[in-house]
Amino acid sequence: SDIKQGCFAEVLTSVKEAQGVMVVVSNDKVLDAGLYSRLWCTWEVYCAVEDGVEIVVHPLTGTAAHLFGTGGREKFRPELGRCGNPALAVTEDENRIRRAIANG
């Protein structure tokens, strides 16, 4: 299936039609690796940017550590982002997201 047509695309369409915003809220459980080490989170922001949806980052969880991990943005490596447990094999979702981003 085309990942660009998934349920998140439907949500973004609704947000855009309502002239709403996407709110990014992280939590302390992702401080080591950062929210964007989670490939689905990266995909959602990518889609929002592509669709022209404004993104608002919650001020209390919008630190570099919350978003990019303890190394901050400078040491963040988006190509290492994963869906699910990074100790397991690469999932089909990961492959679909990477292909969709690579193909624009």
Tab-separated table of N, CA, C and O in Angstrom:
chain	number	residue	atom	x	y	z
A	1	SER	N	0.836	-1.192	0.000
A	1	SER	CA	0.000	0.000	0.000
A	1	SER	C	0.877	1.251	0.000
A	1	SER	O	1.987	1.231	0.494
A	2	ASP	N	0.335	2.312	-0.527
A	2	ASP	CA	1.064	3.571	-0.604
A	2	ASP	C	0.999	4.271	0.748
A	2	ASP	O	-0.078	4.672	1.202
A	3	ILE	N	2.132	4.423	1.378
A	3	ILE	CA	2.183	5.014	2.715
A	3	ILE	C	1.710	6.464	2.714
A	3	ILE	O	1.225	6.969	3.718
A	4	LYS	N	1.799	7.118	1.571
A	4	LYS	CA	1.358	8.509	1.488
A	4	LYS	C	-0.165	8.641	1.555
A	4	LYS	O	-0.679	9.730	1.722
A	5	GLN	N	-0.872	7.539	1.406
A	5	GLN	CA	-2.332	7.560	1.446
A	5	GLN	C	-2.877	6.979	2.743
A	5	GLN	O	-4.068	6.713	2.850
A	6	GLY	N	-2.032	6.781	3.731
A	6	GLY	CA	-2.437	6.155	4.987
A	6	GLY	C	-3.313	7.044	5.849
A	6	GLY	O	-3.683	8.172	5.476
A	7	CYS	N	-3.630	6.549	7.026
A	7	CYS	CA	-4.530	7.263	7.936
A	7	CYS	C	-3.966	8.611	8.367
A	7	CYS	O	-4.718	9.570	8.554
A	8	PHE	N	-2.638	8.717	8.495
A	8	PHE	CA	-2.071	10.004	8.893
A	8	PHE	C	-2.287	11.050	7.801
A	8	PHE	O	-2.515	12.226	8.102
A	9	ALA	N	-2.268	10.637	6.542
A	9	ALA	CA	-2.538	11.565	5.439
A	9	ALA	C	-3.959	12.121	5.545
A	9	ALA	O	-4.197	13.310	5.289
A	10	GLU	N	-4.894	11.272	5.939
A	10	GLU	CA	-6.276	11.720	6.127
A	10	GLU	C	-6.372	12.745	7.257
A	10	GLU	O	-7.077	13.745	7.141
A	11	VAL	N	-5.662	12.484	8.341
A	11	VAL	CA	-5.660	13.427	9.465
A	11	VAL	C	-5.067	14.756	9.024
A	11	VAL	O	-5.624	15.821	9.302
A	12	LEU	N	-3.937	14.720	8.330
A	12	LEU	CA	-3.301	15.970	7.873
A	12	LEU	C	-4.203	16.748	6.928
A	12	LEU	O	-4.256	17.977	6.991
A	13	THR	N	-4.915	16.049	6.062
A	13	THR	CA	-5.847	16.725	5.161
A	13	THR	C	-6.908	17.475	5.953
A	13	THR	O	-7.220	18.635	5.661
A	14	SER	N	-7.436	16.821	6.979
A	14	SER	CA	-8.445	17.466	7.827
A	14	SER	C	-7.871	18.678	8.552
A	14	SER	O	-8.520	19.721	8.645
A	15	VAL	N	-6.658	18.530	9.062
A	15	VAL	CA	-6.006	19.639	9.770
A	15	VAL	C	-5.790	20.810	8.817
A	15	VAL	O	-6.071	21.963	9.153
A	16	LYS	N	-5.328	20.520	7.629
A	16	LYS	CA	-5.065	21.574	6.643
A	16	LYS	C	-6.361	22.279	6.238
A	16	LYS	O	-6.412	23.504	6.169
A	17	GLU	N	-7.420	21.499	5.990
A	17	GLU	CA	-8.705	22.081	5.603
A	17	GLU	C	-9.277	22.971	6.702
A	17	GLU	O	-9.928	23.974	6.426
A	18	ALA	N	-9.012	22.605	7.960
A	18	ALA	CA	-9.498	23.391	9.095
A	18	ALA	C	-8.539	24.518	9.466
A	18	ALA	O	-8.780	25.232	10.436
A	19	GLN	N	-7.447	24.663	8.697
A	19	GLN	CA	-6.399	25.645	8.962
A	19	GLN	C	-5.844	25.479	10.378
A	19	GLN	O	-5.536	26.446	11.064
A	20	GLY	N	-5.694	24.219	10.778
A	20	GLY	CA	-5.154	23.892	12.093
A	20	GLY	C	-3.654	23.743	12.048
A	20	GLY	O	-3.002	24.074	11.049
A	21	VAL	N	-3.097	23.241	13.135
A	21	VAL	CA	-1.660	23.040	13.255
A	21	VAL	C	-1.387	21.625	13.743
A	21	VAL	O	-2.248	20.975	14.330
A	22	MET	N	-0.171	21.171	13.499
A	22	MET	CA	0.285	19.909	14.066
A	22	MET	C	1.098	20.259	15.309
A	22	MET	O	2.008	21.081	15.246
A	23	VAL	N	0.747	19.648	16.431
A	23	VAL	CA	1.449	19.910	17.677
A	23	VAL	C	2.370	18.727	17.975
A	23	VAL	O	1.930	17.579	17.996
A	24	VAL	N	3.649	19.012	18.176
A	24	VAL	CA	4.636	17.987	18.500
A	24	VAL	C	4.859	18.014	20.009
A	24	VAL	O	5.255	19.042	20.562
A	25	VAL	N	4.578	16.883	20.654
A	25	VAL	CA	4.773	16.758	22.093
A	25	VAL	C	5.625	15.523	22.331
A	25	VAL	O	5.220	14.410	22.024
A	26	SER	N	6.797	15.720	22.852
A	26	SER	CA	7.703	14.620	23.164
A	26	SER	C	7.515	14.238	24.626
A	26	SER	O	6.624	14.743	25.297
A	27	ASN	N	8.350	13.340	25.115
A	27	ASN	CA	8.326	13.005	26.538
A	27	ASN	C	9.732	12.601	26.979
A	27	ASN	O	10.616	12.392	26.164
A	28	ASP	N	9.900	12.490	28.281
A	28	ASP	CA	11.231	12.207	28.825
A	28	ASP	C	11.741	10.808	28.499
A	28	ASP	O	12.930	10.548	28.626
A	29	LYS	N	10.885	9.911	28.055
A	29	LYS	CA	11.317	8.547	27.738
A	29	LYS	C	12.182	8.486	26.479
A	29	LYS	O	12.833	7.493	26.237
A	30	VAL	N	12.175	9.540	25.679
A	30	VAL	CA	12.955	9.523	24.435
A	30	VAL	C	14.202	10.395	24.505
A	30	VAL	O	14.836	10.646	23.487
A	31	LEU	N	14.559	10.853	25.696
A	31	LEU	CA	15.694	11.783	25.817
A	31	LEU	C	17.006	11.212	25.281
A	31	LEU	O	17.797	11.941	24.701
A	32	ASP	N	17.258	9.933	25.467
A	32	ASP	CA	18.529	9.375	24.993
A	32	ASP	C	18.655	9.455	23.478
A	32	ASP	O	19.640	9.955	22.950
A	33	ALA	N	17.662	8.961	22.776
A	33	ALA	CA	17.731	8.901	21.313
A	33	ALA	C	17.009	10.059	20.638
A	33	ALA	O	17.319	10.415	19.516
A	34	GLY	N	16.028	10.653	21.299
A	34	GLY	CA	15.257	11.742	20.722
A	34	GLY	C	14.007	11.243	20.005
A	34	GLY	O	13.959	10.122	19.507
A	35	LEU	N	12.999	12.097	19.973
A	35	LEU	CA	11.725	11.758	19.345
A	35	LEU	C	11.913	11.353	17.887
A	35	LEU	O	11.291	10.419	17.398
A	36	TYR	N	12.810	12.032	17.183
A	36	TYR	CA	12.958	11.768	15.760
A	36	TYR	C	13.844	10.565	15.441
A	36	TYR	O	14.107	10.282	14.277
A	37	SER	N	14.244	9.832	16.481
A	37	SER	CA	14.846	8.525	16.228
A	37	SER	C	13.735	7.527	15.907
A	37	SER	O	13.998	6.431	15.425
A	38	ARG	N	12.511	7.928	16.176
A	38	ARG	CA	11.338	7.123	15.840
A	38	ARG	C	10.901	7.527	14.433
A	38	ARG	O	10.421	8.636	14.206
A	39	LEU	N	11.085	6.632	13.512
A	39	LEU	CA	10.878	6.957	12.103
A	39	LEU	C	9.466	7.419	11.802
A	39	LEU	O	9.258	8.291	10.962
A	40	TRP	N	8.469	6.867	12.485
A	40	TRP	CA	7.099	7.328	12.267
A	40	TRP	C	6.955	8.799	12.627
A	40	TRP	O	6.249	9.549	11.940
A	41	CYS	N	7.608	9.251	13.689
A	41	CYS	CA	7.541	10.656	14.084
A	41	CYS	C	8.192	11.547	13.029
A	41	CYS	O	7.682	12.619	12.694
A	42	THR	N	9.308	11.083	12.508
A	42	THR	CA	9.976	11.818	11.428
A	42	THR	C	9.069	11.891	10.206
A	42	THR	O	8.939	12.950	9.570
A	43	TRP	N	8.430	10.777	9.872
A	43	TRP	CA	7.527	10.719	8.721
A	43	TRP	C	6.374	11.704	8.884
A	43	TRP	O	6.006	12.416	7.951
A	44	GLU	N	5.800	11.773	10.071
A	44	GLU	CA	4.664	12.671	10.298
A	44	GLU	C	5.057	14.131	10.115
A	44	GLU	O	4.327	14.908	9.495
A	45	VAL	N	6.229	14.517	10.619
A	45	VAL	CA	6.682	15.896	10.430
A	45	VAL	C	6.998	16.159	8.958
A	45	VAL	O	6.664	17.204	8.417
A	46	TYR	N	7.632	15.199	8.311
A	46	TYR	CA	7.929	15.328	6.877
A	46	TYR	C	6.631	15.588	6.100
A	46	TYR	O	6.565	16.498	5.265
A	47	CYS	N	5.605	14.815	6.373
A	47	CYS	CA	4.324	14.959	5.679
A	47	CYS	C	3.687	16.318	5.960
A	47	CYS	O	3.144	16.957	5.053
A	48	ALA	N	3.764	16.758	7.205
A	48	ALA	CA	3.200	18.062	7.554
A	48	ALA	C	3.905	19.178	6.789
A	48	ALA	O	3.260	20.080	6.250
A	49	VAL	N	5.222	19.106	6.726
A	49	VAL	CA	5.985	20.114	5.978
A	49	VAL	C	5.602	20.072	4.499
A	49	VAL	O	5.331	21.100	3.879
A	50	GLU	N	5.559	18.875	3.931
A	50	GLU	CA	5.196	18.725	2.517
A	50	GLU	C	3.791	19.253	2.216
A	50	GLU	O	3.552	19.797	1.149
A	51	ASP	N	2.870	19.094	3.169
A	51	ASP	CA	1.486	19.539	2.984
A	51	ASP	C	1.261	20.989	3.387
A	51	ASP	O	0.153	21.499	3.281
A	52	GLY	N	2.297	21.633	3.891
A	52	GLY	CA	2.164	23.029	4.281
A	52	GLY	C	1.399	23.235	5.575
A	52	GLY	O	0.806	24.290	5.798
A	53	VAL	N	1.396	22.239	6.446
A	53	VAL	CA	0.723	22.354	7.736
A	53	VAL	C	1.715	22.944	8.746
A	53	VAL	O	2.838	22.465	8.872
A	54	GLU	N	1.278	23.969	9.447
A	54	GLU	CA	2.137	24.586	10.461
A	54	GLU	C	2.413	23.586	11.583
A	54	GLU	O	1.530	22.842	12.009
A	55	ILE	N	3.654	23.594	12.061
A	55	ILE	CA	4.061	22.699	13.139
A	55	ILE	C	4.398	23.532	14.369
A	55	ILE	O	5.179	24.478	14.287
A	56	VAL	N	3.800	23.160	15.496
A	56	VAL	CA	4.062	23.826	16.763
A	56	VAL	C	4.659	22.787	17.702
A	56	VAL	O	4.100	21.713	17.888
A	57	VAL	N	5.809	23.111	18.279
A	57	VAL	CA	6.478	22.204	19.211
A	57	VAL	C	6.169	22.667	20.628
A	57	VAL	O	6.356	23.838	20.953
A	58	HIS	N	5.692	21.740	21.463
A	58	HIS	CA	5.364	22.090	22.841
A	58	HIS	C	6.610	22.649	23.528
A	58	HIS	O	7.682	22.043	23.467
A	59	PRO	N	6.488	23.796	24.198
A	59	PRO	CA	7.678	24.448	24.748
A	59	PRO	C	8.420	23.650	25.828
A	59	PRO	O	9.638	23.771	25.953
A	60	LEU	N	7.711	22.824	26.589
A	60	LEU	CA	8.387	22.074	27.655
A	60	LEU	C	9.096	20.828	27.142
A	60	LEU	O	9.994	20.307	27.805
A	61	THR	N	8.686	20.342	25.985
A	61	THR	CA	9.314	19.125	25.454
A	61	THR	C	9.911	19.369	24.070
A	61	THR	O	10.080	18.446	23.293
A	62	GLY	N	10.250	20.600	23.812
A	62	GLY	CA	10.825	20.944	22.524
A	62	GLY	C	12.318	21.190	22.578
A	62	GLY	O	12.882	21.831	21.706
A	63	THR	N	12.956	20.665	23.607
A	63	THR	CA	14.405	20.850	23.712
A	63	THR	C	15.107	19.997	22.655
A	63	THR	O	14.529	19.046	22.123
A	64	ALA	N	16.348	20.318	22.380
A	64	ALA	CA	17.127	19.527	21.421
A	64	ALA	C	17.216	18.075	21.876
A	64	ALA	O	17.135	17.152	21.056
A	65	ALA	N	17.361	17.855	23.174
A	65	ALA	CA	17.441	16.484	23.684
A	65	ALA	C	16.132	15.739	23.461
A	65	ALA	O	16.130	14.572	23.059
A	66	HIS	N	15.006	16.393	23.699
A	66	HIS	CA	13.718	15.740	23.479
A	66	HIS	C	13.527	15.376	22.003
A	66	HIS	O	12.997	14.322	21.678
A	67	LEU	N	13.929	16.251	21.129
A	67	LEU	CA	13.686	16.024	19.699
A	67	LEU	C	14.765	15.194	19.029
A	67	LEU	O	14.464	14.354	18.177
A	68	PHE	N	16.030	15.421	19.400
A	68	PHE	CA	17.141	14.801	18.679
A	68	PHE	C	18.030	13.896	19.521
A	68	PHE	O	18.981	13.312	19.015
A	69	GLY	N	17.754	13.795	20.810
A	69	GLY	CA	18.565	12.949	21.683
A	69	GLY	C	19.601	13.753	22.443
A	69	GLY	O	19.771	14.957	22.228
A	70	THR	N	20.305	13.087	23.334
A	70	THR	CA	21.247	13.776	24.214
A	70	THR	C	22.407	14.426	23.467
A	70	THR	O	23.015	15.355	23.973
A	71	GLY	N	22.714	13.972	22.277
A	71	GLY	CA	23.787	14.585	21.489
A	71	GLY	C	23.354	15.855	20.784
A	71	GLY	O	24.159	16.561	20.194
A	72	GLY	N	22.050	16.163	20.846
A	72	GLY	CA	21.536	17.355	20.183
A	72	GLY	C	21.459	17.182	18.676
A	72	GLY	O	21.769	16.132	18.115
A	73	ARG	N	21.048	18.223	18.042
A	73	ARG	CA	20.847	18.181	16.583
A	73	ARG	C	22.151	17.911	15.827
A	73	ARG	O	22.156	17.270	14.789
A	74	GLU	N	23.247	18.390	16.359
A	74	GLU	CA	24.536	18.246	15.673
A	74	GLU	C	24.933	16.784	15.516
A	74	GLU	O	25.574	16.415	14.540
A	75	LYS	N	24.578	15.947	16.485
A	75	LYS	CA	24.985	14.537	16.440
A	75	LYS	C	23.855	13.614	16.004
A	75	LYS	O	24.029	12.403	15.937
A	76	PHE	N	22.698	14.201	15.695
A	76	PHE	CA	21.541	13.402	15.307
A	76	PHE	C	21.745	12.814	13.912
A	76	PHE	O	22.227	13.483	13.006
A	77	ARG	N	21.369	11.533	13.742
A	77	ARG	CA	21.522	10.861	12.452
A	77	ARG	C	20.176	10.279	12.040
A	77	ARG	O	19.817	9.185	12.451
A	78	PRO	N	19.399	11.018	11.235
A	78	PRO	CA	18.052	10.567	10.884
A	78	PRO	C	18.022	9.228	10.150
A	78	PRO	O	17.054	8.484	10.243
A	79	GLU	N	19.095	8.894	9.471
A	79	GLU	CA	19.119	7.625	8.730
A	79	GLU	C	19.112	6.419	9.669
A	79	GLU	O	18.857	5.291	9.240
A	80	LEU	N	19.360	6.662	10.961
A	80	LEU	CA	19.328	5.569	11.934
A	80	LEU	C	17.954	5.405	12.576
A	80	LEU	O	17.749	4.504	13.385
A	81	GLY	N	17.008	6.275	12.231
A	81	GLY	CA	15.662	6.191	12.791
A	81	GLY	C	15.017	4.846	12.479
A	81	GLY	O	15.267	4.250	11.435
A	82	ARG	N	14.220	4.357	13.410
A	82	ARG	CA	13.607	3.038	13.258
A	82	ARG	C	12.136	3.073	13.647
A	82	ARG	O	11.698	3.942	14.378
A	83	CYS	N	11.401	2.094	13.169
A	83	CYS	CA	10.025	1.838	13.599
A	83	CYS	C	10.084	0.648	14.540
A	83	CYS	O	10.485	-0.433	14.136
A	84	GLY	N	9.717	0.848	15.774
A	84	GLY	CA	9.729	-0.266	16.715
A	84	GLY	C	11.103	-0.529	17.294
A	84	GLY	O	11.962	0.345	17.343
A	85	ASN	N	11.316	-1.747	17.698
A	85	ASN	CA	12.534	-2.157	18.390
A	85	ASN	C	13.737	-2.159	17.441
A	85	ASN	O	13.773	-2.931	16.478
A	86	PRO	N	14.742	-1.313	17.707
A	86	PRO	CA	15.898	-1.257	16.815
A	86	PRO	C	16.750	-2.523	16.820
A	86	PRO	O	17.584	-2.714	15.942
A	87	ALA	N	16.527	-3.408	17.781
A	87	ALA	CA	17.281	-4.664	17.825
A	87	ALA	C	16.710	-5.697	16.848
A	87	ALA	O	17.367	-6.686	16.539
A	88	LEU	N	15.504	-5.433	16.346
A	88	LEU	CA	14.867	-6.366	15.413
A	88	LEU	C	15.171	-5.987	13.972
A	88	LEU	O	15.687	-4.909	13.687
A	89	ALA	N	14.801	-6.852	13.063
A	89	ALA	CA	15.025	-6.608	11.636
A	89	ALA	C	14.236	-5.388	11.167
A	89	ALA	O	13.227	-5.007	11.765
A	90	VAL	N	14.699	-4.783	10.095
A	90	VAL	CA	14.018	-3.642	9.487
A	90	VAL	C	12.623	-4.090	9.051
A	90	VAL	O	12.449	-5.152	8.463
A	91	THR	N	11.629	-3.240	9.332
A	91	THR	CA	10.244	-3.573	8.996
A	91	THR	C	9.871	-3.027	7.619
A	91	THR	O	10.543	-2.137	7.081
A	92	GLU	N	8.781	-3.532	7.088
A	92	GLU	CA	8.289	-3.038	5.800
A	92	GLU	C	7.876	-1.566	5.915
A	92	GLU	O	8.052	-0.800	4.981
A	93	ASP	N	7.325	-1.168	7.065
A	93	ASP	CA	6.988	0.249	7.263
A	93	ASP	C	8.223	1.121	7.114
A	93	ASP	O	8.174	2.178	6.473
A	94	GLU	N	9.329	0.693	7.694
A	94	GLU	CA	10.566	1.469	7.568
A	94	GLU	C	10.966	1.609	6.110
A	94	GLU	O	11.324	2.700	5.649
A	95	ASN	N	10.908	0.513	5.377
A	95	ASN	CA	11.265	0.557	3.956
A	95	ASN	C	10.337	1.494	3.183
A	95	ASN	O	10.793	2.272	2.345
A	96	ARG	N	9.044	1.427	3.469
A	96	ARG	CA	8.085	2.301	2.768
A	96	ARG	C	8.340	3.773	3.080
A	96	ARG	O	8.292	4.618	2.178
A	97	ILE	N	8.578	4.079	4.351
A	97	ILE	CA	8.831	5.476	4.729
A	97	ILE	C	10.103	5.985	4.063
A	97	ILE	O	10.125	7.069	3.477
A	98	ARG	N	11.161	5.201	4.106
A	98	ARG	CA	12.430	5.638	3.496
A	98	ARG	C	12.287	5.834	1.979
A	98	ARG	O	12.804	6.803	1.430
A	99	ARG	N	11.571	4.931	1.313
A	99	ARG	CA	11.355	5.077	-0.127
A	99	ARG	C	10.530	6.333	-0.433
A	99	ARG	O	10.843	7.080	-1.361
A	100	ALA	N	9.492	6.562	0.345
A	100	ALA	CA	8.628	7.712	0.106
A	100	ALA	C	9.397	9.020	0.285
A	100	ALA	O	9.249	9.945	-0.522
A	101	ILE	N	10.233	9.096	1.304
A	101	ILE	CA	11.025	10.319	1.516
A	101	ILE	C	12.056	10.475	0.403
A	101	ILE	O	12.230	11.564	-0.149
A	102	ALA	N	12.710	9.387	0.024
A	102	ALA	CA	13.721	9.446	-1.034
A	102	ALA	C	13.121	9.865	-2.375
A	102	ALA	O	13.753	10.577	-3.152
A	103	ASN	N	11.882	9.437	-2.628
A	103	ASN	CA	11.229	9.745	-3.901
A	103	ASN	C	10.477	11.072	-3.876
A	103	ASN	O	9.920	11.472	-4.890
A	104	GLY	N	10.473	11.725	-2.710
A	104	GLY	CA	9.798	13.018	-2.585
A	104	GLY	C	8.336	12.843	-2.667
A	104	GLY	O	7.499	13.503	-2.983
